Short mmCIF file of C-alpha atoms (C1' of nucleotides) and ligand atoms in Angstrom, two decimals:
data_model
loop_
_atom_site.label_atom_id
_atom_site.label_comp_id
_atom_site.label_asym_id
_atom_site.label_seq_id
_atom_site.Cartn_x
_atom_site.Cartn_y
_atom_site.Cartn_z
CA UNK A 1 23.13 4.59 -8.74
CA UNK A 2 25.27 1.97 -9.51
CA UNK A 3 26.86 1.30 -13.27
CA UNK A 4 27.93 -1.79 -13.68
CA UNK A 5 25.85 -5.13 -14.16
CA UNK A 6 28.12 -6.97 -11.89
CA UNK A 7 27.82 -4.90 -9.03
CA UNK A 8 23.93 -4.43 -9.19
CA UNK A 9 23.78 -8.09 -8.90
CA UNK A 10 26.48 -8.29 -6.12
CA UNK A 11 24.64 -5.42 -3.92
CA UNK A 12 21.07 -7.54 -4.48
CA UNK A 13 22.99 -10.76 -3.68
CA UNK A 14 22.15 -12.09 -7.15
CA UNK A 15 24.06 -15.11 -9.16
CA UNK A 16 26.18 -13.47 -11.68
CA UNK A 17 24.87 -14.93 -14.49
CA UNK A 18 24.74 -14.42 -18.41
CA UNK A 19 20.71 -13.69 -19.35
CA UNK A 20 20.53 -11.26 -15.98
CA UNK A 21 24.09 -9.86 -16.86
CA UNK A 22 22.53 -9.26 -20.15
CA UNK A 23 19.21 -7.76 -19.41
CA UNK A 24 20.89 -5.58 -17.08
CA UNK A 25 23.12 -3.97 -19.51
CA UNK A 26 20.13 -3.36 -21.88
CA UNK A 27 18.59 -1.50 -19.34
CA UNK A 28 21.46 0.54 -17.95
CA UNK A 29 21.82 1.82 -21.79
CA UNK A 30 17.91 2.29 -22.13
CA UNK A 31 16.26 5.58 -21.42
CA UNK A 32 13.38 4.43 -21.03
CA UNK A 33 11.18 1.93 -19.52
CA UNK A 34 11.01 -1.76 -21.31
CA UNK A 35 8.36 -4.17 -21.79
CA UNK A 36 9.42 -7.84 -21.43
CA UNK A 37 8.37 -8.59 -25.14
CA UNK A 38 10.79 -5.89 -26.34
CA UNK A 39 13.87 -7.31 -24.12
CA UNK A 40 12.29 -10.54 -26.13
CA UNK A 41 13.66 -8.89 -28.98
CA UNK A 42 16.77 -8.13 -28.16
CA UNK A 43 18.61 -11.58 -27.67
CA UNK A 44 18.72 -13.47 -30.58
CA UNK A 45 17.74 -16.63 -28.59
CA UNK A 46 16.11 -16.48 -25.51
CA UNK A 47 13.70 -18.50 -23.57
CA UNK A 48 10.76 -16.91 -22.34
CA UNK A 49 10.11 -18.17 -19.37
CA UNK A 50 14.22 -17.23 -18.20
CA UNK A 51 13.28 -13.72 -19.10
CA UNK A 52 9.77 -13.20 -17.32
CA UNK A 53 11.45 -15.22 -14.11
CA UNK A 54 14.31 -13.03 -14.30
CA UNK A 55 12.29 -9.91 -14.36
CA UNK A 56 10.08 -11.11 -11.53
CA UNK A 57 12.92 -12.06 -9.28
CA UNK A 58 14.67 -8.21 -10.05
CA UNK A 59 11.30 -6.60 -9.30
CA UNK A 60 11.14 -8.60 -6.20
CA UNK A 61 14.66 -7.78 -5.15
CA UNK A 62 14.25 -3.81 -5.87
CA UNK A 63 16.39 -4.12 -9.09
CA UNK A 64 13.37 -3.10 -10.95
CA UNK A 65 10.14 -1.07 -10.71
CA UNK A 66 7.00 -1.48 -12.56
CA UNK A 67 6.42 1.32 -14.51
CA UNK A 68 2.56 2.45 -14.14
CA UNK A 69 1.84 3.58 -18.06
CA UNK A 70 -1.81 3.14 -18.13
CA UNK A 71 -1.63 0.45 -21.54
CA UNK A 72 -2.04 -2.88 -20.67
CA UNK A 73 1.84 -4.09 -20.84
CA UNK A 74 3.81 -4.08 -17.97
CA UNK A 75 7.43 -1.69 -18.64
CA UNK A 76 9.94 -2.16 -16.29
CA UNK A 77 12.98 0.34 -15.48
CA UNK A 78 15.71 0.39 -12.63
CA UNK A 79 15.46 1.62 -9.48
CA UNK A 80 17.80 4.61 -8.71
CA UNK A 81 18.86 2.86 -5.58
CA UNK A 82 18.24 2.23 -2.72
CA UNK A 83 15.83 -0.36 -3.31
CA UNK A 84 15.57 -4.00 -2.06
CA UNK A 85 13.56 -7.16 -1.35
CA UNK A 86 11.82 -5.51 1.44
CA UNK A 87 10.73 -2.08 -0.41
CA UNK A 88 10.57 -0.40 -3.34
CA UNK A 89 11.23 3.70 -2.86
CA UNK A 90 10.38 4.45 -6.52
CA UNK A 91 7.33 6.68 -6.10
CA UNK A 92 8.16 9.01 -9.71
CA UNK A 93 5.36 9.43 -12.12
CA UNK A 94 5.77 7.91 -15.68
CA UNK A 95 5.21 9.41 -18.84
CA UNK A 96 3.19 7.59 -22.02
CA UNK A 97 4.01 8.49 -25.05
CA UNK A 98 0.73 8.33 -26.80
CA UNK A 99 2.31 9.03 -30.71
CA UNK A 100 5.59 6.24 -30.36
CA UNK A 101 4.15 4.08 -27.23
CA UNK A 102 7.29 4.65 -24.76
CA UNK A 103 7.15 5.06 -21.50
CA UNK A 104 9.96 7.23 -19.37
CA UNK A 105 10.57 7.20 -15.65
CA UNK A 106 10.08 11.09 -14.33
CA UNK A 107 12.49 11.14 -11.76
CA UNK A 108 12.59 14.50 -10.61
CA UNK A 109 8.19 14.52 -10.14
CA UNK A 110 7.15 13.01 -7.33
CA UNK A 111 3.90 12.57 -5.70
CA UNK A 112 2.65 14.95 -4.24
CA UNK A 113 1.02 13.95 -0.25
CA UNK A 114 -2.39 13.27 -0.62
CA UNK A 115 -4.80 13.49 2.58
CA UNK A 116 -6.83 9.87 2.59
CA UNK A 117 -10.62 10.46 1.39
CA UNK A 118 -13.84 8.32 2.53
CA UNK A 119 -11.42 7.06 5.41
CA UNK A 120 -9.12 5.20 3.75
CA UNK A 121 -5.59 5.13 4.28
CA UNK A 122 -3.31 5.74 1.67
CA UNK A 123 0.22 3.84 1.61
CA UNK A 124 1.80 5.03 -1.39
CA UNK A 125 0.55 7.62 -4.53
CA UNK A 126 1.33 7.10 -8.27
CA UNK A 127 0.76 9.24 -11.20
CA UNK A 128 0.92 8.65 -14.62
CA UNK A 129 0.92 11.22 -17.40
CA UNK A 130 -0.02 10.70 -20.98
CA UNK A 131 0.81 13.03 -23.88
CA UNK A 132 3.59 13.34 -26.45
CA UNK A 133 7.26 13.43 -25.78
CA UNK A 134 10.07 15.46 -26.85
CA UNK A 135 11.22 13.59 -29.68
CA UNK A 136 7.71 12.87 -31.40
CA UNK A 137 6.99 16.65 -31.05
CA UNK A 138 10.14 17.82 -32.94
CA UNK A 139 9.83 15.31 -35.27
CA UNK A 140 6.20 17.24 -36.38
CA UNK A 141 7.45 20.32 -36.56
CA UNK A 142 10.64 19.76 -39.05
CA UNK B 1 -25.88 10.79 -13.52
CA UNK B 2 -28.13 8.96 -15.23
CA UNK B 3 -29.86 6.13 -12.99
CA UNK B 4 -31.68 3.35 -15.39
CA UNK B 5 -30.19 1.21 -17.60
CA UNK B 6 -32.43 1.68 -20.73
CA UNK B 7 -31.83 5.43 -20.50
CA UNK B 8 -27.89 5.18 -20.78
CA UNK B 9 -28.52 3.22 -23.84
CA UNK B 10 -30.64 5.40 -25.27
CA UNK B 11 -27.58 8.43 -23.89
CA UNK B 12 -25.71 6.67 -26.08
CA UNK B 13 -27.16 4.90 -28.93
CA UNK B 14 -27.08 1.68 -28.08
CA UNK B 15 -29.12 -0.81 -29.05
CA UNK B 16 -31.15 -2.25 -25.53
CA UNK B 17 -30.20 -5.80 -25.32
CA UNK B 18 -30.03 -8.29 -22.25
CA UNK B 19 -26.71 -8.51 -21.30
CA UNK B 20 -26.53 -5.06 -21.79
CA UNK B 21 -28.59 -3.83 -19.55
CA UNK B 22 -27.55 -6.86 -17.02
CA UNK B 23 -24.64 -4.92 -16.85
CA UNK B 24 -25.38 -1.50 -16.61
CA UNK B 25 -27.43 -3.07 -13.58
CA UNK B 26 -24.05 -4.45 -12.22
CA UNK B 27 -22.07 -1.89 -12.45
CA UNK B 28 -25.30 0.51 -11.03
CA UNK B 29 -25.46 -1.10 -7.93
CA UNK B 30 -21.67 -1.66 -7.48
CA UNK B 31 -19.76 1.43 -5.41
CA UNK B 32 -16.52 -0.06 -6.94
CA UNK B 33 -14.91 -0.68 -10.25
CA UNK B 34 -15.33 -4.10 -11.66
CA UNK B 35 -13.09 -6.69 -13.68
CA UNK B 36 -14.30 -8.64 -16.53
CA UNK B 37 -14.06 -11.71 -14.36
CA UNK B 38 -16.12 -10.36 -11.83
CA UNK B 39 -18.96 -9.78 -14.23
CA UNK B 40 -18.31 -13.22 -15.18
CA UNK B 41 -19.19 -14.54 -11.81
CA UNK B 42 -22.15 -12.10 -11.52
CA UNK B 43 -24.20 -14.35 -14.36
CA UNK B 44 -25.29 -17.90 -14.03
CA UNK B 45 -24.59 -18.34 -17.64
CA UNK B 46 -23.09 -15.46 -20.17
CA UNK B 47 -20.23 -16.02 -23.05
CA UNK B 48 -17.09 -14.22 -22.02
CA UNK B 49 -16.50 -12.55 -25.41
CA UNK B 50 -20.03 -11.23 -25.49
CA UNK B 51 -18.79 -9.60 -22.10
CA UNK B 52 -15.48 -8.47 -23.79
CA UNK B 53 -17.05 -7.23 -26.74
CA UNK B 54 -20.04 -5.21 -24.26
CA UNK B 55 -16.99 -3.77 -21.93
CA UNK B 56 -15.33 -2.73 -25.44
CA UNK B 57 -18.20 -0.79 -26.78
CA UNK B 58 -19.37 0.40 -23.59
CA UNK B 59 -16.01 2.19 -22.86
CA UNK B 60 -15.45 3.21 -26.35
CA UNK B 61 -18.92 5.19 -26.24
CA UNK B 62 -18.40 6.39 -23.29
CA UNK B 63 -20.58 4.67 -20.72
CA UNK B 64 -18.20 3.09 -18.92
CA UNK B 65 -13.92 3.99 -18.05
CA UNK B 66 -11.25 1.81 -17.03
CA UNK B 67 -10.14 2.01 -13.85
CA UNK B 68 -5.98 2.36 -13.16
CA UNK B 69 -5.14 0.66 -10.10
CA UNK B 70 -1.59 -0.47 -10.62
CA UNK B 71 -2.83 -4.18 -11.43
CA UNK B 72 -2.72 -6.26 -14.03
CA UNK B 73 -6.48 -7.08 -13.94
CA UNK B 74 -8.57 -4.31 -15.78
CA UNK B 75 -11.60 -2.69 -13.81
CA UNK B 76 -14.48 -0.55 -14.83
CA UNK B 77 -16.33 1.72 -13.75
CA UNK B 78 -19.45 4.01 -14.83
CA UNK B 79 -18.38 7.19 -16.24
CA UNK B 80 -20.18 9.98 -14.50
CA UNK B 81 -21.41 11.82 -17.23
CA UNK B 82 -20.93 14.11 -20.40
CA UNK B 83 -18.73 11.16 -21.77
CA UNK B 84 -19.09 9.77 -25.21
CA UNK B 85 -17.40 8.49 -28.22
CA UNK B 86 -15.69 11.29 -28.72
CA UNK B 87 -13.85 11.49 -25.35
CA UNK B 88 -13.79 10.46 -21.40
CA UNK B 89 -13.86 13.36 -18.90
CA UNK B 90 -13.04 10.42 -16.27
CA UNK B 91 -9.78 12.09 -14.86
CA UNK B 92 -10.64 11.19 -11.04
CA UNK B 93 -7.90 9.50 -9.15
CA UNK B 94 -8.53 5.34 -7.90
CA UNK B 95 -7.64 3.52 -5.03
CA UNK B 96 -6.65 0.25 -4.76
CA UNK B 97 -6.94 -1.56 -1.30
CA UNK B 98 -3.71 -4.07 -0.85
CA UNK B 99 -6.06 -5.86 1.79
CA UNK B 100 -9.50 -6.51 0.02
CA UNK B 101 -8.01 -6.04 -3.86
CA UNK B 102 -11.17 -3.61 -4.45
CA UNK B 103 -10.80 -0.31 -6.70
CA UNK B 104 -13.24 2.28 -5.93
CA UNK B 105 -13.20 5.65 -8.11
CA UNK B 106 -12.15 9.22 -6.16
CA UNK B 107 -14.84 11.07 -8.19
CA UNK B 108 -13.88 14.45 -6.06
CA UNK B 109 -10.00 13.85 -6.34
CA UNK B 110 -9.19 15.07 -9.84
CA UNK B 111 -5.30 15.61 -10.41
CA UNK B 112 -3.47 18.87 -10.58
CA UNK B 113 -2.08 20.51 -13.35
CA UNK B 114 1.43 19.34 -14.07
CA UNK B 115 3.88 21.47 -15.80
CA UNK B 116 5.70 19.52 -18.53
CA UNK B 117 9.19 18.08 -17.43
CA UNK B 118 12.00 17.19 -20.30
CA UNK B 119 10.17 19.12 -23.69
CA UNK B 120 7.44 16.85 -23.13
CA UNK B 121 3.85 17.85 -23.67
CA UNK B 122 1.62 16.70 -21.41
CA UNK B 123 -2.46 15.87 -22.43
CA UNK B 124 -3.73 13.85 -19.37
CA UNK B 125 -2.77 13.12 -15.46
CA UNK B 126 -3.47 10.14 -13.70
CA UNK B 127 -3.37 9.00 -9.95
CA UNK B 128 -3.57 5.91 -8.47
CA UNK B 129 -3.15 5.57 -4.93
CA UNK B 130 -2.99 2.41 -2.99
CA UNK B 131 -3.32 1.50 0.82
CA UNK B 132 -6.13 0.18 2.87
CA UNK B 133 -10.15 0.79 2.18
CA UNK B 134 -12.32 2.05 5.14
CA UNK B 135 -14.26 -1.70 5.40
CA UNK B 136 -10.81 -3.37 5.69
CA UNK B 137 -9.17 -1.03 8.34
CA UNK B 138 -12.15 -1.17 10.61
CA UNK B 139 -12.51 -4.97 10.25
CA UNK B 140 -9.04 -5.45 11.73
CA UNK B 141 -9.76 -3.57 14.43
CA UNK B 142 -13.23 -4.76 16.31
"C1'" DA C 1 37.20 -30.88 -6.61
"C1'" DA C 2 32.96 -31.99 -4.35
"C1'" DT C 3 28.72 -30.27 -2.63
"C1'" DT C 4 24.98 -27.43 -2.37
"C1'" DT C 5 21.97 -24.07 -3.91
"C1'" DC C 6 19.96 -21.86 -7.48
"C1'" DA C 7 19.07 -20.55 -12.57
"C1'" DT C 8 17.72 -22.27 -16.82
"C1'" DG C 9 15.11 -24.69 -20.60
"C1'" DC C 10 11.18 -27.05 -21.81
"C1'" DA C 11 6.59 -28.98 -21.34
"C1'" DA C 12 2.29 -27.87 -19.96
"C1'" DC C 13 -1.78 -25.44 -18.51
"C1'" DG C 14 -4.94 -21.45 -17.53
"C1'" DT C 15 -6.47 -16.82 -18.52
"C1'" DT C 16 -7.28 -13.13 -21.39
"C1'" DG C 17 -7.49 -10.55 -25.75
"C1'" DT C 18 -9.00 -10.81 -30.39
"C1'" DT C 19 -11.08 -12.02 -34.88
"C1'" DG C 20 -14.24 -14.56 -38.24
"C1'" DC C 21 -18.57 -16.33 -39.20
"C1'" DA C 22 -23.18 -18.05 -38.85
"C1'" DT C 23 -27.33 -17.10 -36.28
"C1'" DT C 24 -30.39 -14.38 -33.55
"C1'" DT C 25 -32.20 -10.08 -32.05
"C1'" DG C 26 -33.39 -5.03 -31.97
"C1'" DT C 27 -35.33 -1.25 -34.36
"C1'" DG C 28 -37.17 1.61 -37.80
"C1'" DT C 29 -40.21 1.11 -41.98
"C1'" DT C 30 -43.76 -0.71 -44.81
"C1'" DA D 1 -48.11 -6.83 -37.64
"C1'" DA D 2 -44.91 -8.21 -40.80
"C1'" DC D 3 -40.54 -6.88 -43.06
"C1'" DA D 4 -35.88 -5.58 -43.82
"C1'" DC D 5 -31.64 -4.07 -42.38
"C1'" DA D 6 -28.06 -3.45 -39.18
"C1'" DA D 7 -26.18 -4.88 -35.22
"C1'" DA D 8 -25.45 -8.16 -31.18
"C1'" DT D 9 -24.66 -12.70 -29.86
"C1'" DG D 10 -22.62 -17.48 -29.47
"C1'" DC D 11 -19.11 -20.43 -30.80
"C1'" DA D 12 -14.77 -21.86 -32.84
"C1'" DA D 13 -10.26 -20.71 -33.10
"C1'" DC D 14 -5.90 -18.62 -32.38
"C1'" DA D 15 -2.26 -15.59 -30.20
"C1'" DA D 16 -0.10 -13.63 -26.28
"C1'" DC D 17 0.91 -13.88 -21.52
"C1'" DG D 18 1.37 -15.47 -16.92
"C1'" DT D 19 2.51 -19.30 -14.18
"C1'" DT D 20 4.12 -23.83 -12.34
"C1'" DG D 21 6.68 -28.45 -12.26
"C1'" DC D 22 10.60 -30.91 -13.29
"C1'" DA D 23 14.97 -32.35 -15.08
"C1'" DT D 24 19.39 -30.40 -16.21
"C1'" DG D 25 23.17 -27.11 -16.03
"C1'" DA D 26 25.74 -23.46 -13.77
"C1'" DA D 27 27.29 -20.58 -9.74
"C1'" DA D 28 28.79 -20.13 -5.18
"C1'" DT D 29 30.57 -22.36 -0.89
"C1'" DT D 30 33.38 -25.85 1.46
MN1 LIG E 201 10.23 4.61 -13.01
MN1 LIG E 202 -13.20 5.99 -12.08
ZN1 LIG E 203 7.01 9.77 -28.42
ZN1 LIG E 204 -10.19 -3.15 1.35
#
DNA sequence: AATTTCATGCAACGTTGTTGCATTTGTGTT
DNA sequence: AACACAAATGCAACAACGTTGCATGAAATT
């Protein structure tokens, strides 16, 4: 995976420029997956419209993946690599959090192959679990 | 499964008004899950927030679940039974064709048991797979 | 430095989710 | 059958988002 915001955007033949530069440092530091409102949150003055085109054009160029949560805001997190404009190669479930609302990327679980039922054909599989994470579950139990 | 209208109401305790049981028509004769805009379309002349407020109640008594399909546009679907206000047993995966847009639910696909990665603990599974329905792969090829 | 291509900021619009409130309707009781 | 109560509906209203067009500013290319 690649570190630095400058390189991510050379490697996706992106424009260098500050609000992308800046969103993708929030994410390389992020465990998690974000929401667009919460990267909202983060500037101190942002425009809106920047932000959502900026996360549209990174999904589009494999910078980003949509992370799958099951609530009804999109979370977005970085693709490990190996991703680009032509496909996407994150197929990892995601975790909700139902206590604290975040969302993580699970990595290391991956679909498993499903056999296509009723005769369809099935391109690509996505699971999403639901429950509570690690630090809501220690935080009960003090 | 229950099969009329009036008798889900009554399943439920809910009172047996029009566009309720309009509805529970819809979504009886439908083989997929529906959006709210789709119901929309279905009636010559209906007020959206009475829709909202029907899908609302329906789901949160249990007559109806919504449908994960990796969109941004919610569907529902019946639940199959022993639901209620208490809690869904809906844990089927859904398919969403990239060709037609449709989501129909996998009743006989439930999803495994998953171990919990990272300390977290994990309550409910999820799958949503996506590719091309039977109706769209056969009408490409005639 | 000039040119070209693209990102940004802002206005604007459509859709959807959501609540409040007055009115109508369903249902159990006189 | 009429009544009374609780709940559903219709409508106004607002917030949050998604989305596009256009003028302006910035990045890359020469
Ligand atoms: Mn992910
Ligand atoms: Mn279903
Ligand atoms: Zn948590
Ligand atoms: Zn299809």
């Amino acid at each position: 995976m690649q570190l630095r915001p400058e390189q991510i955007l050379n490697d996706h033949q992106l424009r260098r420029t500050a609000v992308r530069l800046a969103v993708l440092r929030i994410f390389l530091e992020a465990d998690e997956a974000l929401s667009q409102s919460y990267l909202e949150q983060q500037f101190e003055q942002v425009d809106r419209i920047t932000l959502y085109r900026t996360l549209r054009t990174f999904e589009q160029k494999g910078v980003i993946h949509r992370a799958l949560d099951g609530t009804d805001t999109p979370k977005y997190a970085l693709c490990a690599g190996e991703c680009n404009e032509h496909a996407h190669h994150d197929h990892h479930a995601h975790f909700h959090c139902d206590d604290c609302g975040r969302t993580y990327c699970l990595e290391e679980m991956v679909a498993p192959r499903f056999h296509a039922p009723r005769g369809f054909r099935v391109d690509e599989a996505h699971m999403v679990l639901t429950g509570v994470c690690k630090e809501c579950l220690e935080g009960v139990s003090p």
